[in-house]
mmCIF file with all atom_site columns, C-alpha atoms in Angstrom:
data_model
loop_
_atom_site.group_PDB
_atom_site.id
_atom_site.type_symbol
_atom_site.label_atom_id
_atom_site.label_alt_id
_atom_site.label_comp_id
_atom_site.label_asym_id
_atom_site.label_entity_id
_atom_site.label_seq_id
_atom_site.pdbx_PDB_ins_code
_atom_site.Cartn_x
_atom_site.Cartn_y
_atom_site.Cartn_z
_atom_site.occupancy
_atom_site.B_iso_or_equiv
_atom_site.pdbx_formal_charge
_atom_site.auth_seq_id
_atom_site.auth_comp_id
_atom_site.auth_asym_id
_atom_site.auth_atom_id
_atom_site.pdbx_PDB_model_num
ATOM 1   C CA . MET A 1 1   ? -18.488 35.652 -57.547 1.00 51.00 ? 23  MET A CA 1
ATOM 2   C CA . THR A 1 2   ? -22.041 36.280 -56.358 1.00 49.00 ? 24  THR A CA 1
ATOM 3   C CA . HIS A 1 3   ? -23.317 38.772 -53.514 1.00 48.00 ? 25  HIS A CA 1
ATOM 4   C CA . ARG A 1 4   ? -24.384 35.403 -51.552 1.00 47.00 ? 26  ARG A CA 1
ATOM 5   C CA . MET A 1 5   ? -20.738 33.857 -51.700 1.00 45.00 ? 27  MET A CA 1
ATOM 6   C CA . SER A 1 6   ? -19.306 37.353 -50.608 1.00 47.00 ? 28  SER A CA 1
ATOM 7   C CA . CYS A 1 7   ? -21.310 37.393 -47.644 1.00 46.00 ? 29  CYS A CA 1
ATOM 8   C CA . ARG A 1 8   ? -20.498 34.302 -46.117 1.00 48.00 ? 30  ARG A CA 1
ATOM 9   C CA . PRO A 1 9   ? -16.653 34.855 -44.920 1.00 50.00 ? 31  PRO A CA 1
ATOM 10  C CA . PRO A 1 10  ? -17.646 37.811 -42.847 1.00 56.00 ? 32  PRO A CA 1
ATOM 11  C CA . LEU A 1 11  ? -20.772 35.962 -41.205 1.00 49.00 ? 33  LEU A CA 1
ATOM 12  C CA . LYS A 1 12  ? -18.265 33.077 -40.171 1.00 51.00 ? 34  LYS A CA 1
ATOM 13  C CA . VAL A 1 13  ? -15.922 35.584 -38.560 1.00 43.00 ? 35  VAL A CA 1
ATOM 14  C CA . LEU A 1 14  ? -18.671 37.232 -36.857 1.00 39.00 ? 36  LEU A CA 1
ATOM 15  C CA . ALA A 1 15  ? -20.046 33.683 -35.462 1.00 43.00 ? 37  ALA A CA 1
ATOM 16  C CA . TRP A 1 16  ? -16.599 32.895 -34.681 1.00 38.00 ? 38  TRP A CA 1
ATOM 17  C CA . LEU A 1 17  ? -15.861 36.195 -32.806 1.00 38.00 ? 39  LEU A CA 1
ATOM 18  C CA . VAL A 1 18  ? -19.196 35.878 -31.030 1.00 40.00 ? 40  VAL A CA 1
ATOM 19  C CA . GLY A 1 19  ? -18.127 32.532 -29.850 1.00 43.00 ? 41  GLY A CA 1
ATOM 20  C CA . LEU A 1 20  ? -14.738 33.614 -28.813 1.00 39.00 ? 42  LEU A CA 1
ATOM 21  C CA . LEU A 1 21  ? -16.119 36.253 -26.545 1.00 41.00 ? 43  LEU A CA 1
ATOM 22  C CA . CYS A 1 22  ? -18.627 33.827 -25.064 1.00 40.00 ? 44  CYS A CA 1
ATOM 23  C CA . LEU A 1 23  ? -15.935 31.283 -24.020 1.00 37.00 ? 45  LEU A CA 1
ATOM 24  C CA . PRO A 1 24  ? -14.887 33.241 -20.677 1.00 36.00 ? 46  PRO A CA 1
ATOM 25  C CA . ALA A 1 25  ? -18.517 33.713 -19.273 1.00 34.00 ? 47  ALA A CA 1
ATOM 26  C CA . ALA A 1 26  ? -18.928 29.958 -20.001 1.00 30.00 ? 48  ALA A CA 1
ATOM 27  C CA . ALA A 1 27  ? -15.880 28.962 -18.705 1.00 30.00 ? 49  ALA A CA 1
ATOM 28  C CA . ASP A 1 28  ? -16.945 30.830 -15.300 1.00 30.00 ? 50  ASP A CA 1
ATOM 29  C CA . ILE A 1 29  ? -20.055 29.144 -15.125 1.00 29.00 ? 51  ILE A CA 1
ATOM 30  C CA . ALA A 1 30  ? -18.371 25.465 -15.678 1.00 30.00 ? 52  ALA A CA 1
ATOM 31  C CA . HIS A 1 31  ? -15.903 26.192 -13.030 1.00 36.00 ? 53  HIS A CA 1
ATOM 32  C CA . ALA A 1 32  ? -17.840 28.461 -10.455 1.00 60.00 ? 54  ALA A CA 1
ATOM 33  C CA . CYS A 1 33  ? -18.281 26.829 -6.819  1.00 78.00 ? 55  CYS A CA 1
ATOM 34  C CA . THR A 1 34  ? -21.805 24.987 -7.076  1.00 85.00 ? 56  THR A CA 1
ATOM 35  C CA . CYS A 1 35  ? -23.609 24.752 -3.744  1.00 87.00 ? 57  CYS A CA 1
ATOM 36  C CA . ASP A 1 36  ? -26.905 23.314 -2.647  1.00 91.00 ? 58  ASP A CA 1
ATOM 37  C CA . SER A 1 37  ? -29.169 25.944 -1.538  1.00 92.00 ? 59  SER A CA 1
ATOM 38  C CA . ILE A 1 38  ? -29.989 26.179 2.264   1.00 95.00 ? 60  ILE A CA 1
ATOM 39  C CA . SER A 1 39  ? -31.999 28.218 4.409   1.00 96.00 ? 61  SER A CA 1
ATOM 40  C CA . PRO A 1 40  ? -30.364 30.654 6.870   1.00 97.00 ? 62  PRO A CA 1
ATOM 41  C CA . ALA A 1 41  ? -31.603 28.261 9.752   1.00 96.00 ? 63  ALA A CA 1
ATOM 42  C CA . GLN A 1 42  ? -29.887 25.268 7.981   1.00 97.00 ? 64  GLN A CA 1
ATOM 43  C CA . GLY A 1 43  ? -26.525 27.372 7.700   1.00 97.00 ? 65  GLY A CA 1
ATOM 44  C CA . PHE A 1 44  ? -26.699 28.321 11.347  1.00 98.00 ? 66  PHE A CA 1
ATOM 45  C CA . ALA A 1 45  ? -27.460 24.782 12.425  1.00 97.00 ? 67  ALA A CA 1
ATOM 46  C CA . ARG A 1 46  ? -24.644 22.975 10.606  1.00 95.00 ? 68  ARG A CA 1
ATOM 47  C CA . THR A 1 47  ? -21.885 25.524 11.346  1.00 97.00 ? 69  THR A CA 1
ATOM 48  C CA . GLN A 1 48  ? -19.704 26.255 14.616  1.00 96.00 ? 70  GLN A CA 1
ATOM 49  C CA . TYR A 1 49  ? -19.559 30.132 14.779  1.00 97.00 ? 71  TYR A CA 1
ATOM 50  C CA . VAL A 1 50  ? -21.840 32.753 13.554  1.00 98.00 ? 72  VAL A CA 1
ATOM 51  C CA . PHE A 1 51  ? -20.773 36.430 14.119  1.00 98.00 ? 73  PHE A CA 1
ATOM 52  C CA . ILE A 1 52  ? -20.375 39.985 13.019  1.00 98.00 ? 74  ILE A CA 1
ATOM 53  C CA . GLY A 1 53  ? -16.870 41.257 12.603  1.00 98.00 ? 75  GLY A CA 1
ATOM 54  C CA . LYS A 1 54  ? -14.957 43.895 10.731  1.00 98.00 ? 76  LYS A CA 1
ATOM 55  C CA . VAL A 1 55  ? -11.780 43.164 8.324   1.00 97.00 ? 77  VAL A CA 1
ATOM 56  C CA . LEU A 1 56  ? -8.625  44.888 9.752   1.00 96.00 ? 78  LEU A CA 1
ATOM 57  C CA . GLU A 1 57  ? -6.206  43.120 7.833   1.00 95.00 ? 79  GLU A CA 1
ATOM 58  C CA . VAL A 1 58  ? -5.799  40.829 4.663   1.00 92.00 ? 80  VAL A CA 1
ATOM 59  C CA . LYS A 1 59  ? -2.654  38.794 3.821   1.00 90.00 ? 81  LYS A CA 1
ATOM 60  C CA . ASP A 1 60  ? -2.540  36.124 1.244   1.00 82.00 ? 82  ASP A CA 1
ATOM 61  C CA . HIS A 1 61  ? -6.116  34.928 2.111   1.00 80.00 ? 83  HIS A CA 1
ATOM 62  C CA . THR A 1 62  ? -5.847  35.297 5.676   1.00 89.00 ? 84  THR A CA 1
ATOM 63  C CA . TRP A 1 63  ? -7.712  37.908 7.473   1.00 94.00 ? 85  TRP A CA 1
ATOM 64  C CA . THR A 1 64  ? -7.702  39.367 10.762  1.00 95.00 ? 86  THR A CA 1
ATOM 65  C CA . VAL A 1 65  ? -11.167 40.204 12.161  1.00 97.00 ? 87  VAL A CA 1
ATOM 66  C CA . ASP A 1 66  ? -12.475 42.416 14.955  1.00 96.00 ? 88  ASP A CA 1
ATOM 67  C CA . VAL A 1 67  ? -15.589 40.275 16.354  1.00 97.00 ? 89  VAL A CA 1
ATOM 68  C CA . ASP A 1 68  ? -18.209 42.433 17.492  1.00 97.00 ? 90  ASP A CA 1
ATOM 69  C CA . ARG A 1 69  ? -21.511 40.476 18.148  1.00 97.00 ? 91  ARG A CA 1
ATOM 70  C CA . VAL A 1 70  ? -21.692 36.482 18.418  1.00 98.00 ? 92  VAL A CA 1
ATOM 71  C CA . TRP A 1 71  ? -24.728 34.226 17.944  1.00 98.00 ? 93  TRP A CA 1
ATOM 72  C CA . LYS A 1 72  ? -23.006 30.895 18.246  1.00 98.00 ? 94  LYS A CA 1
ATOM 73  C CA . GLY A 1 73  ? -19.365 29.988 19.779  1.00 95.00 ? 95  GLY A CA 1
ATOM 74  C CA . ALA A 1 74  ? -19.255 33.146 21.740  1.00 94.00 ? 96  ALA A CA 1
ATOM 75  C CA . ASP A 1 75  ? -17.151 31.010 24.702  1.00 93.00 ? 97  ASP A CA 1
ATOM 76  C CA . ARG A 1 76  ? -14.868 30.016 22.075  1.00 92.00 ? 98  ARG A CA 1
ATOM 77  C CA . LEU A 1 77  ? -14.255 33.280 19.777  1.00 94.00 ? 99  LEU A CA 1
ATOM 78  C CA . ALA A 1 78  ? -11.816 36.191 20.864  1.00 93.00 ? 100 ALA A CA 1
ATOM 79  C CA . ALA A 1 79  ? -12.309 39.858 20.100  1.00 95.00 ? 101 ALA A CA 1
ATOM 80  C CA . ARG A 1 80  ? -9.862  39.449 17.530  1.00 94.00 ? 102 ARG A CA 1
ATOM 81  C CA . VAL A 1 81  ? -9.879  36.366 15.382  1.00 94.00 ? 103 VAL A CA 1
ATOM 82  C CA . ARG A 1 82  ? -7.897  35.036 12.174  1.00 93.00 ? 104 ARG A CA 1
ATOM 83  C CA . LEU A 1 83  ? -9.518  33.496 9.364   1.00 93.00 ? 105 LEU A CA 1
ATOM 84  C CA . LEU A 1 84  ? -7.937  31.143 6.817   1.00 90.00 ? 106 LEU A CA 1
ATOM 85  C CA . ASP A 1 85  ? -8.943  30.669 3.369   1.00 82.00 ? 107 ASP A CA 1
ATOM 86  C CA . VAL A 1 86  ? -8.524  27.167 2.584   1.00 77.00 ? 108 VAL A CA 1
ATOM 87  C CA . TYR A 1 87  ? -9.831  27.473 -0.993  1.00 67.00 ? 109 TYR A CA 1
ATOM 88  C CA . LYS A 1 88  ? -7.140  29.862 -1.937  1.00 67.00 ? 110 LYS A CA 1
ATOM 89  C CA . ASP A 1 89  ? -6.555  29.459 -5.536  1.00 66.00 ? 111 ASP A CA 1
ATOM 90  C CA . MET A 1 90  ? -9.694  27.322 -6.306  1.00 69.00 ? 112 MET A CA 1
ATOM 91  C CA . ASP A 1 91  ? -13.238 28.106 -7.373  1.00 73.00 ? 113 ASP A CA 1
ATOM 92  C CA . CYS A 1 92  ? -14.277 28.962 -4.122  1.00 80.00 ? 114 CYS A CA 1
ATOM 93  C CA . GLU A 1 93  ? -12.254 31.141 -2.624  1.00 82.00 ? 115 GLU A CA 1
ATOM 94  C CA . PHE A 1 94  ? -13.300 33.888 -0.722  1.00 85.00 ? 116 PHE A CA 1
ATOM 95  C CA . TYR A 1 95  ? -12.409 38.065 -0.934  1.00 86.00 ? 117 TYR A CA 1
ATOM 96  C CA . PHE A 1 96  ? -13.081 40.317 2.141   1.00 91.00 ? 118 PHE A CA 1
ATOM 97  C CA . GLU A 1 97  ? -12.250 43.896 1.980   1.00 94.00 ? 119 GLU A CA 1
ATOM 98  C CA . THR A 1 98  ? -10.529 45.812 4.758   1.00 96.00 ? 120 THR A CA 1
ATOM 99  C CA . GLY A 1 99  ? -12.647 48.012 6.865   1.00 97.00 ? 121 GLY A CA 1
ATOM 100 C CA . ARG A 1 100 ? -15.672 46.090 5.627   1.00 97.00 ? 122 ARG A CA 1
ATOM 101 C CA . ALA A 1 101 ? -17.985 44.336 8.263   1.00 98.00 ? 123 ALA A CA 1
ATOM 102 C CA . TYR A 1 102 ? -19.453 41.174 7.457   1.00 98.00 ? 124 TYR A CA 1
ATOM 103 C CA . LEU A 1 103 ? -21.786 37.923 8.933   1.00 98.00 ? 125 LEU A CA 1
ATOM 104 C CA . PHE A 1 104 ? -19.377 35.127 9.057   1.00 97.00 ? 126 PHE A CA 1
ATOM 105 C CA . PHE A 1 105 ? -20.512 31.524 9.456   1.00 97.00 ? 127 PHE A CA 1
ATOM 106 C CA . ALA A 1 106 ? -17.439 29.985 10.229  1.00 96.00 ? 128 ALA A CA 1
ATOM 107 C CA . ILE A 1 107 ? -15.638 26.765 11.426  1.00 95.00 ? 129 ILE A CA 1
ATOM 108 C CA . VAL A 1 108 ? -12.354 25.786 12.826  1.00 91.00 ? 130 VAL A CA 1
ATOM 109 C CA . ALA A 1 109 ? -9.853  25.553 10.122  1.00 83.00 ? 131 ALA A CA 1
ATOM 110 C CA . LYS A 1 110 ? -6.719  25.076 11.948  1.00 71.00 ? 132 LYS A CA 1
ATOM 111 C CA . SER A 1 111 ? -6.235  24.439 15.495  1.00 67.00 ? 133 SER A CA 1
ATOM 112 C CA . SER A 1 112 ? -3.135  24.364 17.531  1.00 69.00 ? 134 SER A CA 1
ATOM 113 C CA . ARG A 1 113 ? -1.852  26.795 20.137  1.00 70.00 ? 135 ARG A CA 1
ATOM 114 C CA . TYR A 1 114 ? -3.082  29.609 17.668  1.00 76.00 ? 136 TYR A CA 1
ATOM 115 C CA . VAL A 1 115 ? -6.405  28.885 16.102  1.00 85.00 ? 137 VAL A CA 1
ATOM 116 C CA . PHE A 1 116 ? -7.336  29.797 12.763  1.00 90.00 ? 138 PHE A CA 1
ATOM 117 C CA . TYR A 1 117 ? -11.282 29.988 11.483  1.00 93.00 ? 139 TYR A CA 1
ATOM 118 C CA . GLN A 1 118 ? -12.495 29.011 8.190   1.00 92.00 ? 140 GLN A CA 1
ATOM 119 C CA . PRO A 1 119 ? -15.550 31.039 6.281   1.00 93.00 ? 141 PRO A CA 1
ATOM 120 C CA . GLU A 1 120 ? -17.873 27.967 5.448   1.00 90.00 ? 142 GLU A CA 1
ATOM 121 C CA . VAL A 1 121 ? -18.275 27.518 1.520   1.00 88.00 ? 143 VAL A CA 1
ATOM 122 C CA . CYS A 1 122 ? -21.872 27.130 0.718   1.00 90.00 ? 144 CYS A CA 1
ATOM 123 C CA . ASN A 1 123 ? -23.103 28.982 3.611   1.00 94.00 ? 145 ASN A CA 1
ATOM 124 C CA . TRP A 1 124 ? -24.520 32.534 4.273   1.00 96.00 ? 146 TRP A CA 1
ATOM 125 C CA . THR A 1 125 ? -21.178 34.428 5.045   1.00 95.00 ? 147 THR A CA 1
ATOM 126 C CA . SER A 1 126 ? -21.535 37.964 3.381   1.00 95.00 ? 148 SER A CA 1
ATOM 127 C CA . ALA A 1 127 ? -21.218 41.511 3.719   1.00 97.00 ? 149 ALA A CA 1
ATOM 128 C CA . LEU A 1 128 ? -23.646 43.295 5.889   1.00 97.00 ? 150 LEU A CA 1
ATOM 129 C CA . ARG A 1 129 ? -26.646 44.452 4.181   1.00 97.00 ? 151 ARG A CA 1
ATOM 130 C CA . SER A 1 130 ? -26.007 42.564 0.911   1.00 96.00 ? 152 SER A CA 1
ATOM 131 C CA . LYS A 1 131 ? -28.308 39.587 1.254   1.00 96.00 ? 153 LYS A CA 1
ATOM 132 C CA . ARG A 1 132 ? -32.048 39.889 1.501   1.00 96.00 ? 154 ARG A CA 1
ATOM 133 C CA . VAL A 1 133 ? -34.228 36.529 2.659   1.00 96.00 ? 155 VAL A CA 1
ATOM 134 C CA . ALA A 1 134 ? -37.553 35.767 3.580   1.00 94.00 ? 156 ALA A CA 1
ATOM 135 C CA . GLY A 1 135 ? -38.476 36.614 7.046   1.00 91.00 ? 157 GLY A CA 1
ATOM 136 C CA . PRO A 1 136 ? -41.929 36.204 9.004   1.00 89.00 ? 158 PRO A CA 1
ATOM 137 C CA . HIS A 1 137 ? -43.129 39.363 7.619   1.00 89.00 ? 159 HIS A CA 1
ATOM 138 C CA . GLY A 1 138 ? -41.406 40.116 4.038   1.00 94.00 ? 160 GLY A CA 1
ATOM 139 C CA . GLU A 1 139 ? -37.936 40.295 3.235   1.00 96.00 ? 161 GLU A CA 1
ATOM 140 C CA . VAL A 1 140 ? -35.221 41.308 5.469   1.00 97.00 ? 162 VAL A CA 1
ATOM 141 C CA . TRP A 1 141 ? -31.633 41.517 5.506   1.00 97.00 ? 163 TRP A CA 1
ATOM 142 C CA . LEU A 1 142 ? -29.982 38.465 6.536   1.00 97.00 ? 164 LEU A CA 1
ATOM 143 C CA . GLU A 1 143 ? -28.338 40.124 9.523   1.00 97.00 ? 165 GLU A CA 1
ATOM 144 C CA . ASP A 1 144 ? -31.749 41.165 10.943  1.00 97.00 ? 166 ASP A CA 1
ATOM 145 C CA . LEU A 1 145 ? -33.330 37.535 10.611  1.00 97.00 ? 167 LEU A CA 1
ATOM 146 C CA . ILE A 1 146 ? -30.602 36.582 12.544  1.00 97.00 ? 168 ILE A CA 1
ATOM 147 C CA . VAL A 1 147 ? -31.206 38.764 15.405  1.00 97.00 ? 169 VAL A CA 1
ATOM 148 C CA . GLN A 1 148 ? -35.028 38.020 15.066  1.00 96.00 ? 170 GLN A CA 1
ATOM 149 C CA . ASN A 1 149 ? -34.581 34.310 15.255  1.00 96.00 ? 171 ASN A CA 1
ATOM 150 C CA . TYR A 1 150 ? -31.570 34.517 18.081  1.00 97.00 ? 172 TYR A CA 1
ATOM 151 C CA . GLY A 1 151 ? -31.444 37.429 19.583  1.00 97.00 ? 173 GLY A CA 1
ATOM 152 C CA . PRO A 1 152 ? -29.169 40.344 19.786  1.00 97.00 ? 174 PRO A CA 1
ATOM 153 C CA . GLY A 1 153 ? -25.858 38.270 20.143  1.00 97.00 ? 175 GLY A CA 1
ATOM 154 C CA . GLU A 1 154 ? -23.150 38.944 22.723  1.00 97.00 ? 176 GLU A CA 1
ATOM 155 C CA . PRO A 1 155 ? -19.582 39.864 22.506  1.00 96.00 ? 177 PRO A CA 1
ATOM 156 C CA . PRO A 1 156 ? -17.136 37.366 22.455  1.00 95.00 ? 178 PRO A CA 1
ATOM 157 C CA . ARG A 1 157 ? -15.735 35.928 25.532  1.00 93.00 ? 179 ARG A CA 1
ATOM 158 C CA . ALA A 1 158 ? -12.483 33.834 24.801  1.00 91.00 ? 180 ALA A CA 1
ATOM 159 C CA . GLU A 1 159 ? -9.050  35.036 25.220  1.00 87.00 ? 181 GLU A CA 1
ATOM 160 C CA . ASP A 1 160 ? -7.118  35.589 22.146  1.00 82.00 ? 182 ASP A CA 1
ATOM 161 C CA . PRO A 1 161 ? -4.055  33.735 22.065  1.00 76.00 ? 183 PRO A CA 1
ATOM 162 C CA . TRP A 1 162 ? -2.697  35.659 19.354  1.00 73.00 ? 184 TRP A CA 1
ATOM 163 C CA . LYS A 1 163 ? -2.283  38.405 21.760  1.00 73.00 ? 185 LYS A CA 1
ATOM 164 C CA . ARG A 1 164 ? 0.191   36.308 23.694  1.00 65.00 ? 186 ARG A CA 1
ATOM 165 C CA . LEU A 1 165 ? 2.327   35.891 20.392  1.00 62.00 ? 187 LEU A CA 1
ATOM 166 C CA . GLU A 1 166 ? 2.477   39.555 19.891  1.00 59.00 ? 188 GLU A CA 1
ATOM 167 C CA . ASP A 1 167 ? 3.311   40.363 23.579  1.00 56.00 ? 189 ASP A CA 1
ATOM 168 C CA . HIS A 1 168 ? 5.878   37.581 23.331  1.00 51.00 ? 190 HIS A CA 1
ATOM 169 C CA . ASP A 1 169 ? 7.364   38.991 20.112  1.00 50.00 ? 191 ASP A CA 1
ATOM 170 C CA . ARG A 1 170 ? 7.374   42.744 21.778  1.00 47.00 ? 192 ARG A CA 1
ATOM 171 C CA . ASP A 1 171 ? 9.155   41.365 24.803  1.00 46.00 ? 193 ASP A CA 1
ATOM 172 C CA . ASP A 1 172 ? 11.799  39.606 22.518  1.00 49.00 ? 194 ASP A CA 1
ATOM 173 C CA . ARG A 1 173 ? 12.639  43.073 20.704  1.00 48.00 ? 195 ARG A CA 1
ATOM 174 C CA . ASP A 1 174 ? 12.980  44.947 24.086  1.00 46.00 ? 196 ASP A CA 1
#
């Protein structure tokens, strides 16, 4: 057996191990949510609601959010909303942290007596101070660009339909 022949098996094993280690990364890329690039202005135009809110509670990809400022849809948003992730267990599912504030680009996910909103996939929903974008005078935080382009926003104005449910539950327990 020559020196050359004794080196081949370890090289094959090494190549196999490197290939095995690369598989998870390739699998994530192959199954990631793919989106066309859009500008913040395009994202704003195509969505129903744009607002900043802080996540209060997380339950099975449903989030309760206290709404602070609204740039689009203030007359239909309450001070507290429920967001539903219709992409749960799919490549485009969302993850929001309790106690963290986000800029949401959302649409109505389910409307009945109690409305659920859905963060839009392939739009600009993101944690505050996490995305920098091109502004008229250089890069700015996404939420600062929204303020520059659409003003300071306003508080939500709609009544919270969930509050009636909570009040009703409380009355039934008394």
